Amino acid sequence: MTLTETEAPRPLGRPRDPRLDEAITTATLELLAEGGYGALTIEAVATRAGVGKATLYRRWTGKEQLVVDAVRTLSEPPEPGRQADVRDEIVGLLEALRRKSTSSLAGRIFPRLIGEGADNPELMRRYREQVLEPRRDRFRATLRRGIDQGLIRPDADLDHVMDLLVGPMAYRTLIRTDPPPGPDLAARIVDDVLVALAPRPETAPRPAPQEDA
Amino acid sequence: MTLTETEAPRPLGRPRDPRLDEAITTATLELLAEGGYGALTIEAVATRAGVGKATLYRRWTGKEQLVVDAVRTLSEPPEPGRQADVRDEIVGLLEALRRKSTSSLAGRIFPRLIGEGADNPELMRRYREQVLEPRRDRFRATLRRGIDQGLIRPDADLDHVMDLLVGPMAYRTLIRTDPPPGPDLAARIVDDVLVALAPRPETAPRPAPQEDA
Amino acid sequence: MTLTETEAPRPLGRPRDPRLDEAITTATLELLAEGGYGALTIEAVATRAGVGKATLYRRWTGKEQLVVDAVRTLSEPPEPGRQADVRDEIVGLLEALRRKSTSSLAGRIFPRLIGEGADNPELMRRYREQVLEPRRDRFRATLRRGIDQGLIRPDADLDHVMDLLVGPMAYRTLIRTDPPPGPDLAARIVDDVLVALAPRPETAPRPAPQEDA
Amino acid sequence: MTLTETEAPRPLGRPRDPRLDEAITTATLELLAEGGYGALTIEAVATRAGVGKATLYRRWTGKEQLVVDAVRTLSEPPEPGRQADVRDEIVGLLEALRRKSTSSLAGRIFPRLIGEGADNPELMRRYREQVLEPRRDRFRATLRRGIDQGLIRPDADLDHVMDLLVGPMAYRTLIRTDPPPGPDLAARIVDDVLVALAPRPETAPRPAPQEDA
DNA sequence: GAATAACCGAGACGGTACGTCTAGTCTTGTG
DNA sequence: CACAAGACTAGACGTACCGTCTCGGTTATTC
């Protein structure tokens, strides 16, 4: 049974040189590191990569797409190491986010993507799928272990939980950047939020607002 | 006692036409609304405002400053109405943020500012001082009332509390924009977070993580 | 005695497809006719001929050579028909030149060759040898008949005579193109010039310039 | 009676710097002299003239117009000196044409203009009006003196006469460039052609072609 | 009321990057 | 080897903005 399946139709002509992808991506990241987004021009990337501009436009439609791809290769391993203690693992994930955002190149590029994304839904979609979602999957698995261990209510909406945990950290690294968030922030966020998420059947989740009316 | 004090030195020459500030700001906002940040060029602003480019550069040093100022005039009233119930008032403040971010012009401009700000600390500083801080002051006053009413622990770090409340909302409107946050999000955040902030002397703030070791 | 002589060394591999020469030449002429020299790009020729660019460069070194060859095939028959009257035959040759220059594709291409030739002696040489000289040979034969018939002085420099006859026509079709030369121009040139070339032993060819000295 | 007339409306804004016209023209001619038409790129002209590309495009619509203007300034004085003898003066004019065409920069540029002109009537028109016609006016005046002195028939069509004289020289400098025309060519052309143009009431202008029938 | 000084609209200026196009070469698989 | 397809480097094209400068001309204050 020789199922031919889809079988890539093998395009005609000279195939694209796969090494150029890397040369271009590297040049992109170098330029970003050296001069920020403002110094990232297509012409500079092409020159630094030793590549014609046409080669660049053949593979990416513009600067933003190029940056997304470059950043993706940069941010592959979101693995903070598996911890025995789920709470510590969550802290580790948040702390990894802080370190990445405050120190590295990614910390300069990420806000740009947010900015571009506001007028460019396609860019945002690609970023979400290729960068954000893989990380969220990783995070979600950890939270599931938290449920198994009785740390988190079994009926909790894990997406919402992630919003509560990641949101404050993102806010402090992107928007309220001054004073810069310290290394204890992750633990503070986790401890505060986990209180609310703890399985506590005997406590009313909402402390009677009518006392104020 | 007529203290002359600093007394503006009264500059020589023809004074600046104050109406032009408004014309320029209006043109800026219109262009942003029509074509996004990419369509916002100094030349287009000048043409639309019926003004020479020099007049623009006489008053602002560049595009970013112009945008910050324009946005500031746009976002003056952060007043969601004073509520009797503090909890409802906090929900109102967060919901106002969501509505602003998801619907209006500001929702397109704000991410751009974040992006520009990453490489432009001066821009970020101005934005923080002129837009962010006034809103935080407003929010902080509300939280103080929450302490007075016994809703929030008296020793809570209010800046941190704001991070916990605003962070998730910002995260959902800026970064994890899909699916878009709904009108119930503000209440969910507030209810979850306030549990953790409630004055609860008899409860350990951290629910014994050793059960997992 | 089978003398092997030069005996083409019979190249290895697949032989060149002779039909492609024609396909390329045809495509070249079509493009010239449609959009002029500016529309004649190597890529367009290759596409139209259904041929790879390499095939083109394998046979011609560049655009100019290609055009020369294409024009040559176009302008093969310079035969205006043999006339009994030599004077009429000369008129016919000049008139053929006028018609060719003012009406056809060649009239657009020929000036280009002149232009390219100024910086490209090799091109000019090929053009001269392959297009010009054959026509001059034809013309020269007619003039020889003119000498035989007593129309032209036997000691006349026929190359110079051709310059005197062809020059004015070329000038009117290439340079002083406005107003465009009419069908009577050939006869006017021939009649005027032949006066000077007539065998007239009793007349001094040069009307005594010493009267002015 | 204050006739307002047309009165140039005095354009708004900063006036164009007239020195740049010259800088650009000079750069154009230098580049043409150094590398021929192929080396003449708009970018090179702008760089050499120390000028932005926009400045160039503000004043000329393209490369051809720029070249025409540059050539015009180059070829202003077509004055070979007024000779007592009209015949010598005509020889001088033709010889000046030969020298210009075979030696100088103009000799490289002129053929290019012919080439471009074939597909670019507007360019040809400008060239004719700004370069050619002034020279022809000069030539025509000389021919009129020739009529006055009895050298040329009073009823001669002077435009046609110029074609007969200039045509052969142009042909030898532009098209049949090999062998290159020598310094005696002008005299040969003039002497031959003037025979045909001489006032000769007693001679039939056409030497009986019926002898050949 | 004349001088002075800064304002104003218009638009030229040197630069820089854009995205497209073509030239001429190189690299695939196929014949 | 030839061939079609098309990737590749190089670099010019003409356009768009940037931020500055230079005009003629307009308000204000100061002498």
PDB file of C-alpha atoms in Angstrom, chain A residues 55-209:
ATOM      1  CA  THR A  55      16.413  37.804  -0.959  1.00  0.00           C
ATOM      2  CA  LEU A  56      14.984  39.345   2.159  1.00  0.00           C
ATOM      3  CA  TYR A  57      11.748  40.384   0.526  1.00  0.00           C
ATOM      4  CA  ARG A  58      11.472  36.944  -1.029  1.00  0.00           C
ATOM      5  CA  ARG A  59      11.219  35.382   2.409  1.00  0.00           C
ATOM      6  CA  TRP A  60       9.569  38.012   4.555  1.00  0.00           C
ATOM      7  CA  THR A  61       7.030  40.592   3.624  1.00  0.00           C
ATOM      8  CA  GLY A  62       8.431  43.281   5.845  1.00  0.00           C
ATOM      9  CA  LYS A  63      10.346  44.260   8.886  1.00  0.00           C
ATOM     10  CA  GLU A  64       7.842  43.052  11.445  1.00  0.00           C
ATOM     11  CA  GLN A  65       7.618  39.524  10.141  1.00  0.00           C
ATOM     12  CA  LEU A  66      11.356  39.379  10.081  1.00  0.00           C
ATOM     13  CA  VAL A  67      11.540  40.453  13.690  1.00  0.00           C
ATOM     14  CA  VAL A  68       8.963  37.930  14.847  1.00  0.00           C
ATOM     15  CA  ASP A  69      10.899  35.115  13.258  1.00  0.00           C
ATOM     16  CA  ALA A  70      14.167  36.339  14.652  1.00  0.00           C
ATOM     17  CA  VAL A  71      12.724  36.630  18.130  1.00  0.00           C
ATOM     18  CA  ARG A  72      11.193  33.203  17.953  1.00  0.00           C
ATOM     19  CA  THR A  73      14.533  31.531  17.363  1.00  0.00           C
ATOM     20  CA  LEU A  74      15.885  33.591  20.218  1.00  0.00           C
ATOM     21  CA  SER A  75      13.297  32.557  22.766  1.00  0.00           C
ATOM     22  CA  GLU A  76      12.965  28.866  22.215  1.00  0.00           C
ATOM     23  CA  PRO A  77      13.636  27.264  25.612  1.00  0.00           C
ATOM     24  CA  PRO A  78      11.180  28.485  28.234  1.00  0.00           C
ATOM     25  CA  GLU A  79      12.226  25.664  30.519  1.00  0.00           C
ATOM     26  CA  PRO A  80      12.912  26.867  34.061  1.00  0.00           C
ATOM     27  CA  GLY A  81      13.551  23.338  35.274  1.00  0.00           C
ATOM     28  CA  ARG A  82      10.959  21.097  36.794  1.00  0.00           C
ATOM     29  CA  GLN A  83      10.593  21.733  40.494  1.00  0.00           C
ATOM     30  CA  ALA A  84       9.284  19.316  43.051  1.00  0.00           C
ATOM     31  CA  ASP A  85       7.244  22.087  44.643  1.00  0.00           C
ATOM     32  CA  VAL A  86       4.601  23.424  42.271  1.00  0.00           C
ATOM     33  CA  ARG A  87       4.522  26.782  43.981  1.00  0.00           C
ATOM     34  CA  ASP A  88       8.252  27.168  43.476  1.00  0.00           C
ATOM     35  CA  GLU A  89       7.890  26.156  39.874  1.00  0.00           C
ATOM     36  CA  ILE A  90       5.311  28.861  39.228  1.00  0.00           C
ATOM     37  CA  VAL A  91       7.552  31.382  40.909  1.00  0.00           C
ATOM     38  CA  GLY A  92      10.348  30.174  38.665  1.00  0.00           C
ATOM     39  CA  LEU A  93       8.263  30.661  35.541  1.00  0.00           C
ATOM     40  CA  LEU A  94       7.337  34.195  36.488  1.00  0.00           C
ATOM     41  CA  GLU A  95      10.877  35.013  37.528  1.00  0.00           C
ATOM     42  CA  ALA A  96      12.127  33.718  34.172  1.00  0.00           C
ATOM     43  CA  LEU A  97       9.717  36.091  32.482  1.00  0.00           C
ATOM     44  CA  ARG A  98      11.023  38.993  34.531  1.00  0.00           C
ATOM     45  CA  ARG A  99      14.635  38.200  33.843  1.00  0.00           C
ATOM     46  CA  LYS A 100      14.011  37.847  30.147  1.00  0.00           C
ATOM     47  CA  SER A 101      12.075  41.083  29.969  1.00  0.00           C
ATOM     48  CA  THR A 102      14.395  43.254  31.991  1.00  0.00           C
ATOM     49  CA  SER A 103      17.753  42.138  30.800  1.00  0.00           C
ATOM     50  CA  SER A 104      17.944  40.768  27.337  1.00  0.00           C
ATOM     51  CA  LEU A 105      17.377  41.835  23.816  1.00  0.00           C
ATOM     52  CA  ALA A 106      13.944  40.306  23.981  1.00  0.00           C
ATOM     53  CA  GLY A 107      13.029  42.950  26.503  1.00  0.00           C
ATOM     54  CA  ARG A 108      13.548  45.584  23.860  1.00  0.00           C
ATOM     55  CA  ILE A 109      11.900  43.720  21.059  1.00  0.00           C
ATOM     56  CA  PHE A 110       8.851  42.419  22.845  1.00  0.00           C
ATOM     57  CA  PRO A 111       7.296  45.853  23.462  1.00  0.00           C
ATOM     58  CA  ARG A 112       7.825  46.681  19.816  1.00  0.00           C
ATOM     59  CA  LEU A 113       5.834  43.670  18.822  1.00  0.00           C
ATOM     60  CA  ILE A 114       3.016  44.781  21.079  1.00  0.00           C
ATOM     61  CA  GLY A 115       3.112  48.160  19.377  1.00  0.00           C
ATOM     62  CA  GLU A 116       3.184  46.820  15.866  1.00  0.00           C
ATOM     63  CA  GLY A 117       0.533  44.304  16.710  1.00  0.00           C
ATOM     64  CA  ALA A 118      -2.008  46.985  17.498  1.00  0.00           C
ATOM     65  CA  ASP A 119      -2.275  47.864  13.819  1.00  0.00           C
ATOM     66  CA  ASN A 120      -1.223  44.531  12.445  1.00  0.00           C
ATOM     67  CA  PRO A 121      -3.450  41.641  13.527  1.00  0.00           C
ATOM     68  CA  GLU A 122      -1.647  39.162  11.315  1.00  0.00           C
ATOM     69  CA  LEU A 123       1.618  39.892  13.071  1.00  0.00           C
ATOM     70  CA  MET A 124      -0.066  39.525  16.419  1.00  0.00           C
ATOM     71  CA  ARG A 125      -1.569  36.206  15.410  1.00  0.00           C
ATOM     72  CA  ARG A 126       1.791  34.823  14.354  1.00  0.00           C
ATOM     73  CA  TYR A 127       3.385  36.017  17.544  1.00  0.00           C
ATOM     74  CA  ARG A 128       0.676  34.487  19.644  1.00  0.00           C
ATOM     75  CA  GLU A 129       0.852  31.145  17.923  1.00  0.00           C
ATOM     76  CA  GLN A 130       4.569  30.837  17.621  1.00  0.00           C
ATOM     77  CA  VAL A 131       5.785  32.389  20.835  1.00  0.00           C
ATOM     78  CA  LEU A 132       3.048  32.889  23.361  1.00  0.00           C
ATOM     79  CA  GLU A 133       0.996  29.714  23.121  1.00  0.00           C
ATOM     80  CA  PRO A 134       3.906  27.292  23.552  1.00  0.00           C
ATOM     81  CA  ARG A 135       4.810  29.063  26.742  1.00  0.00           C
ATOM     82  CA  ARG A 136       1.263  29.031  27.992  1.00  0.00           C
ATOM     83  CA  ASP A 137       1.037  25.291  27.348  1.00  0.00           C
ATOM     84  CA  ARG A 138       4.079  24.815  29.513  1.00  0.00           C
ATOM     85  CA  PHE A 139       2.581  26.994  32.233  1.00  0.00           C
ATOM     86  CA  ARG A 140      -0.776  25.252  32.082  1.00  0.00           C
ATOM     87  CA  ALA A 141       0.815  21.866  32.677  1.00  0.00           C
ATOM     88  CA  THR A 142       2.374  23.184  35.855  1.00  0.00           C
ATOM     89  CA  LEU A 143      -0.944  24.561  37.043  1.00  0.00           C
ATOM     90  CA  ARG A 144      -2.559  21.170  36.452  1.00  0.00           C
ATOM     91  CA  ARG A 145      -0.023  19.648  38.782  1.00  0.00           C
ATOM     92  CA  GLY A 146      -1.023  22.342  41.254  1.00  0.00           C
ATOM     93  CA  ILE A 147      -4.614  21.122  41.081  1.00  0.00           C
ATOM     94  CA  ASP A 148      -3.480  17.519  41.568  1.00  0.00           C
ATOM     95  CA  GLN A 149      -1.573  18.523  44.660  1.00  0.00           C
ATOM     96  CA  GLY A 150      -4.518  20.418  46.150  1.00  0.00           C
ATOM     97  CA  LEU A 151      -2.876  23.792  45.766  1.00  0.00           C
ATOM     98  CA  ILE A 152      -5.457  25.119  43.330  1.00  0.00           C
ATOM     99  CA  ARG A 153      -9.203  24.637  43.190  1.00  0.00           C
ATOM    100  CA  PRO A 154     -10.085  21.864  40.720  1.00  0.00           C
ATOM    101  CA  ASP A 155     -12.725  24.022  39.049  1.00  0.00           C
ATOM    102  CA  ALA A 156     -10.394  26.941  38.432  1.00  0.00           C
ATOM    103  CA  ASP A 157     -10.249  28.443  34.929  1.00  0.00           C
ATOM    104  CA  LEU A 158      -6.601  27.946  34.214  1.00  0.00           C
ATOM    105  CA  ASP A 159      -6.458  30.590  31.517  1.00  0.00           C
ATOM    106  CA  HIS A 160      -7.816  33.065  33.990  1.00  0.00           C
ATOM    107  CA  VAL A 161      -5.362  31.897  36.613  1.00  0.00           C
ATOM    108  CA  MET A 162      -2.517  32.500  34.225  1.00  0.00           C
ATOM    109  CA  ASP A 163      -3.843  35.983  33.552  1.00  0.00           C
ATOM    110  CA  LEU A 164      -3.830  36.712  37.267  1.00  0.00           C
ATOM    111  CA  LEU A 165      -0.273  35.470  37.637  1.00  0.00           C
ATOM    112  CA  VAL A 166       1.355  36.649  34.421  1.00  0.00           C
ATOM    113  CA  GLY A 167      -0.571  39.897  34.137  1.00  0.00           C
ATOM    114  CA  PRO A 168       1.007  41.709  37.082  1.00  0.00           C
ATOM    115  CA  MET A 169       4.476  40.634  36.021  1.00  0.00           C
ATOM    116  CA  ALA A 170       3.932  41.755  32.439  1.00  0.00           C
ATOM    117  CA  TYR A 171       2.515  45.025  33.694  1.00  0.00           C
ATOM    118  CA  ARG A 172       5.598  45.676  35.787  1.00  0.00           C
ATOM    119  CA  THR A 173       8.041  44.847  33.032  1.00  0.00           C
ATOM    120  CA  LEU A 174       6.279  46.580  30.182  1.00  0.00           C
ATOM    121  CA  ILE A 175       4.256  49.493  31.463  1.00  0.00           C
ATOM    122  CA  ARG A 176       4.995  50.440  35.051  1.00  0.00           C
ATOM    123  CA  THR A 177       8.693  49.897  34.489  1.00  0.00           C
ATOM    124  CA  ASP A 178       9.762  52.372  37.117  1.00  0.00           C
ATOM    125  CA  PRO A 179      10.847  51.323  39.664  1.00  0.00           C
ATOM    126  CA  PRO A 180      12.045  48.186  37.900  1.00  0.00           C
ATOM    127  CA  PRO A 181      10.604  44.976  39.323  1.00  0.00           C
ATOM    128  CA  GLY A 182      12.885  43.140  41.731  1.00  0.00           C
ATOM    129  CA  PRO A 183      13.668  39.441  42.084  1.00  0.00           C
ATOM    130  CA  ASP A 184      11.128  39.045  44.906  1.00  0.00           C
ATOM    131  CA  LEU A 185       8.199  40.138  42.776  1.00  0.00           C
ATOM    132  CA  ALA A 186       7.429  36.685  41.423  1.00  0.00           C
ATOM    133  CA  ALA A 187       7.052  35.222  44.882  1.00  0.00           C
ATOM    134  CA  ARG A 188       4.872  38.088  46.053  1.00  0.00           C
ATOM    135  CA  ILE A 189       2.513  37.700  43.131  1.00  0.00           C
ATOM    136  CA  VAL A 190       2.289  33.940  43.472  1.00  0.00           C
ATOM    137  CA  ASP A 191       1.684  34.003  47.214  1.00  0.00           C
ATOM    138  CA  ASP A 192      -1.023  36.610  46.957  1.00  0.00           C
ATOM    139  CA  VAL A 193      -2.842  35.045  44.053  1.00  0.00           C
ATOM    140  CA  LEU A 194      -2.650  31.478  45.303  1.00  0.00           C
ATOM    141  CA  VAL A 195      -4.553  32.491  48.416  1.00  0.00           C
ATOM    142  CA  ALA A 196      -7.483  33.339  46.253  1.00  0.00           C
ATOM    143  CA  LEU A 197      -7.203  30.132  44.315  1.00  0.00           C
ATOM    144  CA  ALA A 198      -6.850  27.786  47.202  1.00  0.00           C
ATOM    145  CA  PRO A 199      -9.555  25.184  47.645  1.00  0.00           C
ATOM    146  CA  ARG A 200     -11.590  26.624  50.501  1.00  0.00           C
ATOM    147  CA  PRO A 201     -15.143  25.343  50.359  1.00  0.00           C
ATOM    148  CA  GLU A 202     -16.095  26.832  53.751  1.00  0.00           C
ATOM    149  CA  THR A 203     -15.184  30.417  52.815  1.00  0.00           C
ATOM    150  CA  ALA A 204     -17.369  32.641  50.726  1.00  0.00           C
ATOM    151  CA  PRO A 205     -15.242  33.750  47.777  1.00  0.00           C
ATOM    152  CA  ARG A 206     -16.693  37.172  47.865  1.00  0.00           C
ATOM    153  CA  PRO A 207     -16.695  39.061  51.159  1.00  0.00           C
ATOM    154  CA  ALA A 208     -20.232  40.394  51.310  1.00  0.00           C
ATOM    155  CA  PRO A 209     -20.126  43.756  49.531  1.00  0.00           C
TER     156      PRO A 209
END
